[in-house]
PDB file of C-alpha atoms in Angstrom:
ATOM      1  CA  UNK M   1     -34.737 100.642 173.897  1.00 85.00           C
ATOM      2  CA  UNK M   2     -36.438  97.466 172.360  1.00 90.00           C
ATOM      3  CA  UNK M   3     -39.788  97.244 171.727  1.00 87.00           C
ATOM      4  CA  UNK M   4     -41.235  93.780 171.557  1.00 87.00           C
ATOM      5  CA  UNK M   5     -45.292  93.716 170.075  1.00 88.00           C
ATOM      6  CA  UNK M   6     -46.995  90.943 169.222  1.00 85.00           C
ATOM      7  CA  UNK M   7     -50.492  89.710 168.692  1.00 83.00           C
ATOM      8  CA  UNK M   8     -52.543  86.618 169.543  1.00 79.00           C
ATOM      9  CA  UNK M   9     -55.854  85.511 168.994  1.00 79.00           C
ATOM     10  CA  UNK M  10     -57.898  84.626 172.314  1.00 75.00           C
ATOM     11  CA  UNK M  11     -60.025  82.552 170.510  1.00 75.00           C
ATOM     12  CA  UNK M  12     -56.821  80.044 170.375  1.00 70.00           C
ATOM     13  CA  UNK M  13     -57.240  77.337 173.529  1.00 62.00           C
ATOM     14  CA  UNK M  14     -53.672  76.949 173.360  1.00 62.00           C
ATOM     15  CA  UNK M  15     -53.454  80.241 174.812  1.00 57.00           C
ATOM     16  CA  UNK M  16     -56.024  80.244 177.359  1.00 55.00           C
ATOM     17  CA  UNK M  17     -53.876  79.212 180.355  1.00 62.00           C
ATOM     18  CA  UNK M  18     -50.729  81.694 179.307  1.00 64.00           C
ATOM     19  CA  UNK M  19     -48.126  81.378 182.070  1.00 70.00           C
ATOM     20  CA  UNK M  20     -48.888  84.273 184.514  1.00 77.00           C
ATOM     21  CA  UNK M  21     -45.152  85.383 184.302  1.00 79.00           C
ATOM     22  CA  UNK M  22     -45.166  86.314 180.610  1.00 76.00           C
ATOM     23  CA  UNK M  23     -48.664  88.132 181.541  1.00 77.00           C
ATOM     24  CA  UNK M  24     -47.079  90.314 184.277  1.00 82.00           C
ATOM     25  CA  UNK M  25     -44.228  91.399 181.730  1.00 82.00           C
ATOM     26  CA  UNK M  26     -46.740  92.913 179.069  1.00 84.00           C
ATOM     27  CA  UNK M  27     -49.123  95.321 178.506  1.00 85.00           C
ATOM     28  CA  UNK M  28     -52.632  93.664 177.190  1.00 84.00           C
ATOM     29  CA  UNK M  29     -54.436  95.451 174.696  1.00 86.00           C
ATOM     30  CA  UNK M  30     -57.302  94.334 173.697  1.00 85.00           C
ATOM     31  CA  UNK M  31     -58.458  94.991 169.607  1.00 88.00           C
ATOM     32  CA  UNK M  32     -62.213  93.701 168.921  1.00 91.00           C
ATOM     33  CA  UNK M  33     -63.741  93.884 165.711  1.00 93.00           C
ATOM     34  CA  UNK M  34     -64.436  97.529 164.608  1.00 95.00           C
ATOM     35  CA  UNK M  35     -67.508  97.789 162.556  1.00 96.00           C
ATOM     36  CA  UNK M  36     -67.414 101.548 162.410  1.00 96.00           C
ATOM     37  CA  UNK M  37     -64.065 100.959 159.699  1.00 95.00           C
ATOM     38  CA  UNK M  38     -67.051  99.652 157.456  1.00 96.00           C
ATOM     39  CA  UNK M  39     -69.342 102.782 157.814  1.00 96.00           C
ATOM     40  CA  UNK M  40     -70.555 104.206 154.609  1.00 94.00           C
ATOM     41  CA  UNK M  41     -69.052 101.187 152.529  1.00 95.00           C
ATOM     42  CA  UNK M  42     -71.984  99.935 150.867  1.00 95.00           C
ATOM     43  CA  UNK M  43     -71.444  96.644 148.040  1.00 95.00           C
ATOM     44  CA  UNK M  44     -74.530  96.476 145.552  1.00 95.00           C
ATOM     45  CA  UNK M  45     -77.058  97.807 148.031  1.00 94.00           C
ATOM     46  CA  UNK M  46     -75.249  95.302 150.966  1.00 96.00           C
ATOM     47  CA  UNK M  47     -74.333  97.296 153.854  1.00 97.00           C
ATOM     48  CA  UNK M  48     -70.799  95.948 155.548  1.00 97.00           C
ATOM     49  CA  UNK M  49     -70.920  97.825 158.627  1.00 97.00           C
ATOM     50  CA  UNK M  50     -74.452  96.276 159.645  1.00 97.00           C
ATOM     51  CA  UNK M  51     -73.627  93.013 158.452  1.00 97.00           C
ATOM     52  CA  UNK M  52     -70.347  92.471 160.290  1.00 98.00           C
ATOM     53  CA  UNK M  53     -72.588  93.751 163.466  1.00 98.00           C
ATOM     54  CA  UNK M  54     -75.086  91.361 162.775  1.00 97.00           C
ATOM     55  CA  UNK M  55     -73.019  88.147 161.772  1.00 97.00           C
ATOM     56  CA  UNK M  56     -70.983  89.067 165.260  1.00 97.00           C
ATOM     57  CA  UNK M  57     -74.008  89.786 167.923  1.00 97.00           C
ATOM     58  CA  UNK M  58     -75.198  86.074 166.622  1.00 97.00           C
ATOM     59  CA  UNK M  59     -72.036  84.244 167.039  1.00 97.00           C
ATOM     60  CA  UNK M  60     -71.186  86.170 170.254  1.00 96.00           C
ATOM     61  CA  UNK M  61     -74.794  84.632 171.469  1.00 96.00           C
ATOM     62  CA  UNK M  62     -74.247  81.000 169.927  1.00 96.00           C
ATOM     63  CA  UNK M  63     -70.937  80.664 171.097  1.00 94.00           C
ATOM     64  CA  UNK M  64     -68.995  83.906 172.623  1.00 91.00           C
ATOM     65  CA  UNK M  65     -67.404  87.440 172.004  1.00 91.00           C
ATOM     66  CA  UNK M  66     -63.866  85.866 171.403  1.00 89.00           C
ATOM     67  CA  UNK M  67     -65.080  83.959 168.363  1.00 92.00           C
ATOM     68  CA  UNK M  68     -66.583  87.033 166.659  1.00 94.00           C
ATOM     69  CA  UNK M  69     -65.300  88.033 163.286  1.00 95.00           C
ATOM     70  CA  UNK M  70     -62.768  90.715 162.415  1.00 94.00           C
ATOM     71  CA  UNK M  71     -63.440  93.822 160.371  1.00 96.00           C
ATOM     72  CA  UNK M  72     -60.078  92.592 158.618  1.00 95.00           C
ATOM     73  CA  UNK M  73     -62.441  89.750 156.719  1.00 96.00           C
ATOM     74  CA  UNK M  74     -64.169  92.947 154.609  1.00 97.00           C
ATOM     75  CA  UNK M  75     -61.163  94.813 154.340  1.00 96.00           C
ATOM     76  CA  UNK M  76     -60.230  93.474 150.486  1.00 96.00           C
ATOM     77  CA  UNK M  77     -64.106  93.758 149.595  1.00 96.00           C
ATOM     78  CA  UNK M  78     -63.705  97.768 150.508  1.00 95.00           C
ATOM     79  CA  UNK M  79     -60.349  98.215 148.794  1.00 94.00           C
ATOM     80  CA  UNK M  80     -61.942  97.051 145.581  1.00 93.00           C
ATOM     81  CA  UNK M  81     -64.809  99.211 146.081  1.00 92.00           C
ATOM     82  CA  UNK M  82     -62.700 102.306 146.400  1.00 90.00           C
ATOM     83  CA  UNK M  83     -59.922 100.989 143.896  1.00 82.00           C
ATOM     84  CA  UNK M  84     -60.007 102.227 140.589  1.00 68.00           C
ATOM     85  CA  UNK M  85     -61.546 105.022 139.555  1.00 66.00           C
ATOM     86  CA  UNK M  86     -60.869 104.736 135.727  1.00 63.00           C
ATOM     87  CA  UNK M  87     -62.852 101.026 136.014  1.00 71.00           C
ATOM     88  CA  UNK M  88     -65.910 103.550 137.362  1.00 73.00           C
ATOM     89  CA  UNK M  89     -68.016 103.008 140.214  1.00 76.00           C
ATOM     90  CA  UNK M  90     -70.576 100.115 138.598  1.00 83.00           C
ATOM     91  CA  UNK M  91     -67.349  97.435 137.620  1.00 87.00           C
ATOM     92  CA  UNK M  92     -65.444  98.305 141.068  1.00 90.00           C
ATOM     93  CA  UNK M  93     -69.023  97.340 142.770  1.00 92.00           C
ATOM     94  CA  UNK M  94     -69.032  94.025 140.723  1.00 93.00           C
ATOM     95  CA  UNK M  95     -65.478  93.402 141.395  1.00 94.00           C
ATOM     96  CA  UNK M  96     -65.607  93.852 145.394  1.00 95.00           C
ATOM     97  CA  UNK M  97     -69.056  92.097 145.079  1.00 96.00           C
ATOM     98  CA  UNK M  98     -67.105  89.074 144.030  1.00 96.00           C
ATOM     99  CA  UNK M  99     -64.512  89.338 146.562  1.00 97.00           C
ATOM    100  CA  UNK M 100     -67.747  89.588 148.942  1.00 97.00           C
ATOM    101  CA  UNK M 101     -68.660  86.306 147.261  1.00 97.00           C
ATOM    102  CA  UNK M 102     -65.269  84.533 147.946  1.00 96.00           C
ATOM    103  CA  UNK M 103     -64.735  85.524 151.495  1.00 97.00           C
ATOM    104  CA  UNK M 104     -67.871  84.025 152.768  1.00 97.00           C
ATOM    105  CA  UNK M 105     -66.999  80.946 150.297  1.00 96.00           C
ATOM    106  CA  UNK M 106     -63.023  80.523 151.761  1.00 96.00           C
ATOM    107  CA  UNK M 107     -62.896  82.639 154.540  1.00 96.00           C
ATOM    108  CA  UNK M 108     -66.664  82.786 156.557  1.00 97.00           C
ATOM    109  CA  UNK M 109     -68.015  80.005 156.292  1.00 96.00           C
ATOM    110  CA  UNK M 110     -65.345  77.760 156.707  1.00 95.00           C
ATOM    111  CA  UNK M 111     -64.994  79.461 160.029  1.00 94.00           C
ATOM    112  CA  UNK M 112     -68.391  78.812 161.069  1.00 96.00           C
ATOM    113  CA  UNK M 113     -68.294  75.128 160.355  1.00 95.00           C
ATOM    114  CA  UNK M 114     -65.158  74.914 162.495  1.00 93.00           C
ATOM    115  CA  UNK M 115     -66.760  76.845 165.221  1.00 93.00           C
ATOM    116  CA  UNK M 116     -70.054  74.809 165.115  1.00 93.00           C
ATOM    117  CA  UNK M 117     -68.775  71.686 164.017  1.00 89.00           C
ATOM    118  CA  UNK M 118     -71.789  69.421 162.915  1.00 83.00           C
ATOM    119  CA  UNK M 119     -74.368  72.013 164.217  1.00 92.00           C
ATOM    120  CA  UNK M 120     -75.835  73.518 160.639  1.00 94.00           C
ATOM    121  CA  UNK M 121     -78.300  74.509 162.452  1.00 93.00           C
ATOM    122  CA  UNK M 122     -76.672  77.069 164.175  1.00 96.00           C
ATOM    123  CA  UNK M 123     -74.325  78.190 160.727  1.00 96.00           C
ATOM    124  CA  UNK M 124     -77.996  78.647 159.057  1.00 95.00           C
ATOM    125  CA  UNK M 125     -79.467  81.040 162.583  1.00 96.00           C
ATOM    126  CA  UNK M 126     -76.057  83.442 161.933  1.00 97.00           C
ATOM    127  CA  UNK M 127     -76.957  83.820 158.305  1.00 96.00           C
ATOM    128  CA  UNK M 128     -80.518  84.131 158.801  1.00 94.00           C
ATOM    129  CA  UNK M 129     -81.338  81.674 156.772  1.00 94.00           C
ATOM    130  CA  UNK M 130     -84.424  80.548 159.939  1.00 91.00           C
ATOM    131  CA  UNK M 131     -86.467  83.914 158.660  1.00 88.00           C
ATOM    132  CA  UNK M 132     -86.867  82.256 154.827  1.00 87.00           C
ATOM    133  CA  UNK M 133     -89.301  79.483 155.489  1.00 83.00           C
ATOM    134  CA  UNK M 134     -91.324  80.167 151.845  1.00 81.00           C
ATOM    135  CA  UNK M 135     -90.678  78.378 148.600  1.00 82.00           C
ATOM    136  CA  UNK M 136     -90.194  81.751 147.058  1.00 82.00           C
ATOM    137  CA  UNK M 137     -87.638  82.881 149.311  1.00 89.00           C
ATOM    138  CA  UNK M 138     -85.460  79.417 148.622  1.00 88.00           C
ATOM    139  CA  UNK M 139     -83.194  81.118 146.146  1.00 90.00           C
ATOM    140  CA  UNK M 140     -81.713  83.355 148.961  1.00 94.00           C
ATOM    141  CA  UNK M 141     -80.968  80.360 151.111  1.00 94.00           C
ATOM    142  CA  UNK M 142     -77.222  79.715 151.757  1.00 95.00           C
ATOM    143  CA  UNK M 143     -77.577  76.154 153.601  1.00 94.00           C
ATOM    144  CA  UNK M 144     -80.601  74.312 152.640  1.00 91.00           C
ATOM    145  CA  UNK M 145     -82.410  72.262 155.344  1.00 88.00           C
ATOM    146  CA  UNK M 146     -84.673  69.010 153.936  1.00 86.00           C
ATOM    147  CA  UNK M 147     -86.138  66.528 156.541  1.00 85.00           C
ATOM    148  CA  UNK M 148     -86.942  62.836 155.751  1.00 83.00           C
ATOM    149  CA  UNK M 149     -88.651  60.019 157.664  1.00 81.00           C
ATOM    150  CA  UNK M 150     -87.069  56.833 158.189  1.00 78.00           C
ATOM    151  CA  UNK M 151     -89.332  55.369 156.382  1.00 79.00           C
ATOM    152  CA  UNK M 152     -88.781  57.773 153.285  1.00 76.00           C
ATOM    153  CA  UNK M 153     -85.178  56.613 153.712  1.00 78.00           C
ATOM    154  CA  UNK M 154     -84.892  53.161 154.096  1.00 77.00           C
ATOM    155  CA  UNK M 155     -88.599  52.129 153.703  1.00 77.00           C
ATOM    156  CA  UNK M 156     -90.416  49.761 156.204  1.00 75.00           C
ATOM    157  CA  UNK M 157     -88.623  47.092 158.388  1.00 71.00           C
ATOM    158  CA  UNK M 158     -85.740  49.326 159.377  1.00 68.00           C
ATOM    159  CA  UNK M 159     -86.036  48.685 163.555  1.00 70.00           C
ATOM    160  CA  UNK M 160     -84.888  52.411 164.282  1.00 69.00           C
ATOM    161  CA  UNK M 161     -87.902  53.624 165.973  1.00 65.00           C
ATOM    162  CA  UNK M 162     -85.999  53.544 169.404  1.00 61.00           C
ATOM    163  CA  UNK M 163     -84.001  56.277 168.230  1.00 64.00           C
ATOM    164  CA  UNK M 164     -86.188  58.559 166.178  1.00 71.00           C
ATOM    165  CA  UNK M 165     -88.432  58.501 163.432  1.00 74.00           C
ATOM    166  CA  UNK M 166     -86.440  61.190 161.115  1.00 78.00           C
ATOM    167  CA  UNK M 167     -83.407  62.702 159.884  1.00 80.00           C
ATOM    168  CA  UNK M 168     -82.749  66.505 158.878  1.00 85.00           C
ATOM    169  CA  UNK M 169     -79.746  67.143 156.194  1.00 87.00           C
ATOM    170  CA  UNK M 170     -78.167  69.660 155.721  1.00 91.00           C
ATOM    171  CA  UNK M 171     -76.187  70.993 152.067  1.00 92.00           C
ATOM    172  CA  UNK M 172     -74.328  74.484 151.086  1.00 94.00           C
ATOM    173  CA  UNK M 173     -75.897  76.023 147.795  1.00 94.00           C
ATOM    174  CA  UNK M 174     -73.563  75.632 144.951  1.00 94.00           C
ATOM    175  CA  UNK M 175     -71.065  78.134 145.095  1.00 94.00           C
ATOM    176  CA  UNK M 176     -71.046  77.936 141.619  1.00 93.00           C
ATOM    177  CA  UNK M 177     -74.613  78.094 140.365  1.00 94.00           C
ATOM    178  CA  UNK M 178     -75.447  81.838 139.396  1.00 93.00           C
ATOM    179  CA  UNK M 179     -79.052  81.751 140.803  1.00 92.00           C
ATOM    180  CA  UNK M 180     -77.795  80.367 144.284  1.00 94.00           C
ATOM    181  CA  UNK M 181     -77.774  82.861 147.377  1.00 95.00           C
ATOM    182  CA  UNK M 182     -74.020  83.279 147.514  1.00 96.00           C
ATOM    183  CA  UNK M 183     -74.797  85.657 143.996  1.00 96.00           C
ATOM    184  CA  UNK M 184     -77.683  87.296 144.925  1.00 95.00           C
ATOM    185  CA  UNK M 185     -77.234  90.686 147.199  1.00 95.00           C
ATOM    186  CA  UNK M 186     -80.599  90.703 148.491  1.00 94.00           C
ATOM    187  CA  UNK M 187     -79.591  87.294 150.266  1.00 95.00           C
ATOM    188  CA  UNK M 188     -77.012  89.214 151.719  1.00 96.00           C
ATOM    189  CA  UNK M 189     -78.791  92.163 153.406  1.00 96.00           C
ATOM    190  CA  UNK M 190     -81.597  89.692 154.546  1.00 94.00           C
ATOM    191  CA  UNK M 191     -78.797  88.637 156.958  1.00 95.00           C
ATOM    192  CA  UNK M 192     -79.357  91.809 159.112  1.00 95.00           C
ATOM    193  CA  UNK M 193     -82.836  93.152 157.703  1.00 93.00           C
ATOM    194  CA  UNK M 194     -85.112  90.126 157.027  1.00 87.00           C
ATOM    195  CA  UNK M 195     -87.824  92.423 155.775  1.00 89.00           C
ATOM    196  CA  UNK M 196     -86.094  93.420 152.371  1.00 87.00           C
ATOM    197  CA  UNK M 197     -87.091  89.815 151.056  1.00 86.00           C
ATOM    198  CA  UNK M 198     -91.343  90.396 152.281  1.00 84.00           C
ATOM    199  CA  UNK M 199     -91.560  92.542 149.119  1.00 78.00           C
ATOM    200  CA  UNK M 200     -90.060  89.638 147.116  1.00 79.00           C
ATOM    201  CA  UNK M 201     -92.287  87.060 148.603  1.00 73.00           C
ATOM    202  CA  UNK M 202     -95.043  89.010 148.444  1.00 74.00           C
ATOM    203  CA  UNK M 203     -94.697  89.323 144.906  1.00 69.00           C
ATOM    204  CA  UNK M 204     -94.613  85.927 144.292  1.00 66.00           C
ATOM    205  CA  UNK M 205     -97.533  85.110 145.876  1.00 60.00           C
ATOM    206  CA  UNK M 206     -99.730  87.917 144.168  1.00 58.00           C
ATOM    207  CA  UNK M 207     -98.268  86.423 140.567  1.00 56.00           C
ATOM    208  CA  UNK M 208     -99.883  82.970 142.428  1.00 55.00           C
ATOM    209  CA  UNK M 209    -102.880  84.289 142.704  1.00 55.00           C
ATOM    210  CA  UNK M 210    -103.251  85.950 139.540  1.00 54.00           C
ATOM    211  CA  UNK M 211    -102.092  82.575 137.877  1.00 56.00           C
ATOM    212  CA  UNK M 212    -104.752  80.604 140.088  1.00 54.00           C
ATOM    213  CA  UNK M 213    -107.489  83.383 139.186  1.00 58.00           C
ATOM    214  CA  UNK M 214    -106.709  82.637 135.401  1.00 57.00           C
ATOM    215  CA  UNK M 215    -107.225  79.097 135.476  1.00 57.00           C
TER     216      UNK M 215
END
């Protein structure tokens, strides 16, 4: 009468090639994310369920559906959303806001840079950071891009035209500057619905124009 259950994670190489033997002695069941435990739970406008579907049907197409991320991540962000009532509805927001904040800081994005080591390219297509090419959307950018010639770099005389001409960095915005992405919700729902930052650059470029019209 004992009942042995344990979990893995298939995303671990180490288990890829499991000895056949131990296989035919278990039952496999599989557990994939479940966005659907998110449904309804909305932080400062940011909708979980949608993001977590979002952030997954990206990775699952840059790298594959074993590597997607669990609903577990969001879990804490919900509990303080629906924790306590005598706080009120506005501070338990700001509180699982934060938590939002923190798991993408020590939990998500860590994760991506270990899944696509070196390639920032990639990290910046899963947070949709590709769909906010404007100056006025740069504040909702989570991994700024800046390109530089050779040239720009090392100035003339530096013999590495055989290679290429330029270099494209790559840096995180400072967790820890207020105006950065990683505080602003609208940078967060732009992740799965890149029209909710049009209004905001379309804003900025009428204020442009009525500046311009001035002078």
């Amino acid at each position: 009468n004992l009942h042995i259950i344990g979990t893995m994670n298939t995303a671990d190489r180490s288990l890829a090639m499991m000895d056949t033997a131990l296989r035919r002695r278990f039952d496999f069941v599989e557990m994939m994310p479940e966005p659907k435990k998110l449904q309804g739970k909305l932080v400062n406008g940011i909708d979980l369920e949608r993001l977590l579907i979002v952030l997954n049907e990206r990775i699952e197409v840059l790298y594959d559906r074993e590597h997607t991320l669990g609903h577990a991540f969001f879990m804490p962000v919900v509990d303080l959303r629906d924790g306590n009532e005598q706080k009120g509805i506005e501070a338990n927001e700001q509180a699982a806001f934060i938590e939002l904040q923190n798991t993408f800081k020590n939990k998500i994005i860590p994760l991506l840079e270990e899944y696509f080591f070196e390639d920032w390219n990639k990290i910046r297509l899963v947070l949709g950071d590709n769909c906010k090419k404007s100056d006025a959307l740069s504040q909702y950018v989570f991994i700024q891009q800046h390109t530089a010639s050779y040239n720009d770099i090392f100035g003339s005389g530096h013999g590495l035209e055989t290679y290429e001409d330029k270099k494209t960095t790559y840096k995180l915005a400072d967790f820890n500057d207020e105006s950065a992405a990683w505080h602003q919700p609208l940078a967060y729902k732009a992740i799965y619905d890149a029209t909710v930052l049009k209004a905001v650059e379309k804003s900025t470029n009428s204020d442009d124009e009525q500046e311009s019209s001035n002078l």
